[in-house]
Short mmCIF file of C-alpha atoms in Angstrom, two decimals:
data_model
loop_
_atom_site.label_atom_id
_atom_site.label_comp_id
_atom_site.label_asym_id
_atom_site.label_seq_id
_atom_site.Cartn_x
_atom_site.Cartn_y
_atom_site.Cartn_z
CA MET A 3 92.17 138.44 113.22
CA PHE A 4 88.01 137.18 112.84
CA ASN A 5 88.42 136.46 116.65
CA LYS A 6 89.83 139.71 116.71
CA THR A 7 87.57 141.51 114.95
CA ALA A 8 84.50 139.52 116.54
CA ILE A 9 86.00 140.84 120.17
CA THR A 10 85.38 144.09 118.81
CA LEU A 11 82.00 144.40 117.47
CA GLY A 12 81.44 142.97 120.77
CA ALA A 13 82.90 145.29 122.81
CA LEU A 14 81.73 148.81 120.69
CA VAL A 15 77.89 146.68 120.63
CA ILE A 16 78.69 146.58 124.28
CA MET A 17 79.69 149.86 124.86
CA ALA A 18 77.13 151.61 122.96
CA LEU A 19 74.40 149.76 124.61
CA VAL A 20 75.16 150.98 127.72
CA LEU A 21 76.00 154.73 126.45
CA THR A 22 72.37 154.21 125.37
CA LYS A 23 71.42 153.08 128.94
CA ILE A 24 72.84 155.90 129.99
CA VAL A 25 71.63 159.16 127.62
CA SER A 26 68.25 157.24 128.32
CA ASN A 27 67.94 157.50 132.38
CA TRP A 28 69.36 160.78 131.68
CA MET A 29 67.08 161.82 130.20
CA GLN A 30 64.40 160.76 132.32
CA ASN A 31 65.73 162.17 135.23
CA PRO A 32 68.59 164.77 134.49
CA TYR A 33 68.87 165.55 138.16
CA GLY A 34 69.29 162.43 140.11
CA LEU A 35 66.22 162.26 141.76
CA GLU A 36 65.48 159.20 143.36
CA PRO A 37 61.97 157.40 142.92
CA GLU A 38 62.45 156.85 146.74
CA ARG A 39 64.53 158.54 148.91
CA LEU A 40 63.51 156.11 151.51
CA GLY A 41 60.99 154.20 153.39
CA PRO A 42 59.02 154.03 156.44
CA LYS A 43 61.03 152.72 159.71
CA GLY A 44 59.71 149.36 161.37
CA SER A 45 56.80 147.79 160.07
CA GLU A 46 54.30 150.24 159.92
CA THR A 47 51.49 150.94 156.80
CA ILE A 48 49.85 154.15 156.43
CA PRO A 49 46.62 154.61 154.62
CA PRO A 50 46.52 154.30 150.50
CA VAL A 51 47.30 157.92 149.42
CA THR A 52 45.51 159.39 145.83
CA ALA A 53 47.86 161.44 144.01
CA LEU A 54 46.92 164.79 142.29
CA PRO A 55 47.26 165.32 139.16
CA ASN A 56 49.89 167.81 137.84
CA ALA A 57 52.36 166.85 140.27
CA LYS A 58 55.25 165.02 142.28
CA ASN A 59 53.48 163.85 144.96
CA TYR A 60 55.51 163.22 147.57
CA LEU A 61 55.57 161.43 151.24
CA LEU A 62 57.21 164.00 153.82
CA TYR A 63 58.36 161.82 156.98
CA PRO A 64 60.30 163.72 159.80
CA TYR A 65 64.13 163.12 159.94
CA TYR A 66 64.59 162.62 163.21
CA ASP A 67 61.37 161.40 164.51
CA ASP A 68 60.18 157.69 164.98
CA ASN A 69 57.47 158.56 161.60
CA ALA A 70 54.52 158.64 164.28
CA TYR A 71 52.66 160.77 161.22
CA VAL A 72 54.07 161.47 157.75
CA ILE A 73 53.01 164.53 154.88
CA HIS A 74 51.20 163.85 151.74
CA LEU A 75 52.38 167.39 149.28
CA ALA A 76 52.24 167.35 145.95
CA LEU A 77 54.51 169.36 144.46
CA PRO A 78 53.36 171.10 141.41
CA ASN A 79 54.51 170.60 138.50
CA HIS A 80 55.87 173.66 137.56
CA TYR A 81 58.35 173.65 140.27
CA ILE A 82 60.48 171.02 139.03
CA HIS A 83 61.60 169.90 135.78
CA PRO A 84 59.27 168.99 133.64
CA SER A 85 60.97 165.94 132.35
CA ASN A 86 60.67 164.71 136.15
CA THR A 87 56.61 164.83 136.64
CA THR A 88 55.05 161.73 137.78
CA GLU A 89 51.70 160.26 139.75
CA ARG A 90 53.92 158.04 141.41
CA VAL A 91 53.94 158.95 145.13
CA LEU A 92 57.80 159.12 146.18
CA LYS A 93 58.96 159.01 149.84
CA SER A 94 61.03 161.43 151.73
CA TYR A 95 63.04 163.78 154.53
CA GLY A 96 62.35 166.99 152.53
CA VAL A 97 61.35 169.07 149.37
CA SER A 98 63.34 171.49 147.41
CA ALA A 99 61.13 174.20 145.51
CA SER A 100 62.38 176.38 143.11
CA MET A 101 59.97 179.76 142.76
CA TYR A 102 60.19 184.40 141.75
CA TYR A 103 59.35 186.41 143.96
CA PRO A 104 56.55 188.15 143.73
CA GLY A 105 54.23 185.33 141.74
CA LEU A 106 56.34 182.79 143.59
CA ASN A 107 55.40 180.93 140.31
CA GLY A 108 57.43 177.68 139.57
CA LYS A 109 60.90 178.38 137.99
CA PHE A 110 59.54 175.88 135.22
CA HIS A 111 56.45 177.68 134.41
CA PRO A 112 55.92 179.68 131.22
CA GLU A 113 55.57 183.55 132.89
CA ASN A 114 59.51 182.43 133.99
CA ALA A 115 60.08 181.03 130.19
CA ASN A 116 62.03 184.87 129.36
CA LEU A 117 63.57 185.54 133.35
CA PRO A 118 67.69 186.16 132.43
CA ASN A 119 69.78 182.92 133.83
CA CYS A 120 72.26 183.92 137.22
CA ASN A 121 74.71 182.24 139.20
CA GLY A 122 73.09 182.52 142.56
CA TYR A 123 70.41 184.25 144.70
CA CYS A 124 69.81 186.99 142.47
CA ALA A 125 66.08 188.78 141.18
CA GLY A 126 63.58 187.29 143.06
CA TYR A 127 65.42 183.67 142.80
CA VAL A 128 63.31 181.83 146.11
CA ARG A 129 64.75 178.44 147.79
CA ALA A 130 62.33 177.38 149.46
CA SER A 131 63.23 173.69 151.27
CA ILE A 132 59.89 172.11 153.08
CA GLU A 133 60.37 169.51 155.66
CA PRO A 134 57.86 167.68 158.71
CA SER A 135 59.57 168.71 162.20
CA ARG A 136 58.19 168.13 166.11
CA ARG A 137 60.88 171.14 166.18
CA SER A 138 59.99 174.33 165.58
CA ALA A 139 61.53 177.40 163.68
CA HIS A 140 61.48 179.63 168.06
CA GLU A 141 63.06 176.32 169.26
CA LYS A 142 65.89 175.77 167.02
CA ASN A 143 66.61 180.13 166.65
CA ARG A 144 66.67 180.32 170.55
CA ARG A 145 69.39 177.32 170.57
CA ILE A 146 71.85 179.39 167.43
CA LEU A 147 71.03 182.44 169.42
CA GLU A 148 72.47 180.98 172.60
CA ARG A 149 75.56 179.09 171.33
CA ILE A 150 76.29 182.67 169.58
CA ALA A 151 75.93 184.33 173.08
CA HIS A 152 77.60 181.94 174.73
CA ASP A 153 80.99 182.45 171.95
CA ARG A 154 80.15 185.98 172.47
CA GLN A 155 81.44 185.72 176.23
CA GLN A 156 84.47 183.77 175.39
CA ASP A 157 86.24 186.77 173.60
CA SER A 158 88.26 185.00 171.29
CA ALA A 159 90.66 186.22 168.81
CA LEU A 160 88.97 183.03 166.62
CA TYR A 161 85.63 185.63 165.91
CA GLN A 162 85.07 189.22 165.65
CA PHE A 163 81.46 190.86 166.97
CA GLU A 164 80.43 193.63 165.69
CA ASP A 165 77.21 195.22 166.44
CA LEU A 166 75.20 197.19 163.30
CA ASP A 167 72.62 199.40 163.50
CA ALA A 168 69.52 197.49 162.54
CA GLU A 169 68.00 197.84 159.40
CA PHE A 170 65.23 196.31 157.53
CA GLY A 171 62.72 196.54 160.00
CA VAL A 172 64.32 194.53 161.94
CA ASP A 173 64.89 194.85 165.82
CA GLU A 174 68.62 193.11 166.37
CA HIS A 175 71.36 193.80 164.07
CA PHE A 176 74.85 191.94 164.34
CA GLN A 177 77.94 189.76 162.54
CA ILE A 178 80.83 187.74 163.50
CA ARG A 179 83.50 187.76 161.60
CA TYR A 180 85.90 185.80 161.17
CA PRO A 181 90.11 186.97 161.40
CA VAL A 182 91.83 184.20 161.10
CA ILE A 183 90.24 182.78 157.79
CA GLU A 184 90.22 186.59 156.28
CA ALA A 185 94.03 186.44 156.76
CA LYS A 186 94.68 183.49 155.04
CA SER A 187 92.34 184.38 152.05
CA LYS A 188 94.47 187.65 151.75
CA GLY A 189 91.89 190.28 153.36
CA SER A 190 88.35 188.36 152.41
CA MET A 191 85.34 188.96 154.07
CA THR A 192 83.69 186.11 152.17
CA SER A 193 83.15 184.20 155.23
CA THR A 194 81.45 186.80 157.71
CA GLN A 195 78.39 186.00 158.79
CA GLU A 196 75.02 188.14 159.76
CA TYR A 197 72.69 188.00 161.41
CA LEU A 198 69.28 189.59 161.51
CA ILE A 199 66.77 189.53 164.32
CA SER A 200 63.11 189.75 164.30
CA ARG A 201 61.13 190.06 167.35
CA ASP A 202 57.22 189.68 168.31
CA PRO A 203 55.52 191.76 170.71
CA SER A 204 56.57 189.55 173.45
CA GLY A 205 60.04 189.31 173.28
CA ASP A 206 60.56 186.21 171.88
CA VAL A 207 62.41 185.57 168.17
CA GLN A 208 59.84 185.84 165.21
CA TYR A 209 62.18 185.22 161.99
CA LEU A 210 65.94 185.12 162.21
CA PHE A 211 67.96 185.78 159.74
CA GLU A 212 71.86 184.03 159.35
CA CYS A 213 73.04 186.17 155.07
CA LEU A 214 76.33 185.69 154.39
CA PRO A 215 76.94 189.43 152.87
CA TYR A 216 80.05 189.42 151.31
CA THR A 217 79.95 186.86 148.30
CA PRO A 218 79.84 186.97 145.43
CA SER A 219 76.36 186.73 145.61
CA PRO A 220 75.08 187.79 148.85
CA ALA A 221 71.41 185.41 150.45
CA CYS A 222 69.92 185.03 153.40
CA GLU A 223 67.92 182.45 155.06
CA VAL A 224 65.10 182.16 157.46
CA GLU A 225 63.14 178.92 158.75
CA PHE A 226 59.79 179.75 160.26
CA ASN A 227 56.80 176.69 160.62
CA LEU A 228 53.75 176.79 157.82
CA SER A 229 50.80 178.18 159.69
CA THR A 230 48.48 175.54 158.94
CA MET A 231 50.23 172.92 159.67
CA PRO A 232 53.08 174.22 161.71
CA GLU A 233 54.41 170.78 161.32
CA LEU A 234 56.16 171.69 158.85
CA VAL A 235 59.24 173.65 158.89
CA ILE A 236 59.99 176.23 156.21
CA ASN A 237 63.34 177.11 154.99
CA ILE A 238 63.57 179.79 152.43
CA ARG A 239 66.93 181.67 150.79
CA PHE A 240 67.29 184.62 148.85
CA SER A 241 69.02 187.60 147.51
CA ARG A 242 70.25 190.17 150.26
CA SER A 243 68.76 193.00 148.29
CA LEU A 244 65.47 191.20 148.63
CA MET A 245 65.31 192.00 152.58
CA THR A 246 63.77 195.41 151.42
CA GLU A 247 60.49 192.87 151.08
CA TRP A 248 60.95 190.16 153.31
CA PRO A 249 57.78 190.38 154.98
CA LYS A 250 56.11 190.28 152.33
CA ILE A 251 58.55 187.24 150.94
CA VAL A 252 58.04 185.65 154.23
CA ARG A 253 53.80 185.61 153.37
CA ALA A 254 53.25 184.89 150.12
CA VAL A 255 55.66 181.35 150.86
CA ASN A 256 53.45 180.64 153.34
CA ASP A 257 50.49 181.53 151.38
CA LYS A 258 51.81 179.35 148.63
CA VAL A 259 52.90 176.53 150.58
CA ALA A 260 49.73 176.16 152.17
CA SER A 261 47.27 176.87 149.87
CA TRP A 262 49.08 173.23 148.21
CA LYS A 263 46.36 171.56 150.98
CA PRO A 264 49.12 169.45 152.71
CA VAL A 265 47.39 166.54 154.52
CA LYS A 266 49.05 165.28 157.40
CA ILE A 267 49.32 161.06 157.74
CA GLU A 268 48.89 159.52 161.21
CA THR A 269 50.88 156.33 160.72
CA VAL A 270 49.55 152.94 162.55
CA LYS A 271 52.84 150.42 164.19
CA GLU A 272 51.93 146.83 163.71
#
């Protein structure tokens, strides 16, 4: 009897310690962020980076490049969960920031404390993903349109192209529907992809918006290079209802990220 009691108590103590450790880790990091998401490739060194106060400091590495450079981006604390603030310099391929238009203060800024919670992209909610890349947003957009043009020439029954009237001040507007998927989902058009294209004076694609117009939370996304540092590519996603404001949103997000003064750091191969 004594042995069984001792074993039971020992098991309970171990379980209590494990649960305490789990709860402690969760409280320190409720979103599961890793302290370091990657390390420099190969044997390379970078100059010491001074962490800025009141910010989460990231070293951003290009995903597809051989780390010819990194970018130090100090993301203000109110764009992340308060319990995740740190003065350490974290390494990652990219970083996301949640904000609200038009002020573009972070999701956890005191001014946003009373904003209504919602599922998906509603009100002024904007999600910005920031990552370094040698490939420009213009190049990516060009490749997307080349693929779409190729698919359109195939005249396949798997997808249906529909030209739409231009709106929101864009130059081209069309959508692609997938009849097979619609049939399987009993007529639902949630698989429909919508494209809105804005061209510059030379005729090149300046912005390509990809939208999901019939989902429960219709949203659009667009990608562009930071004006002050083209090595940084920004992808923003927001409610389709905000498309009437898209020029202001693009400009505001660009200016907000630029105000964080990202610093490019050349790596040194040994």
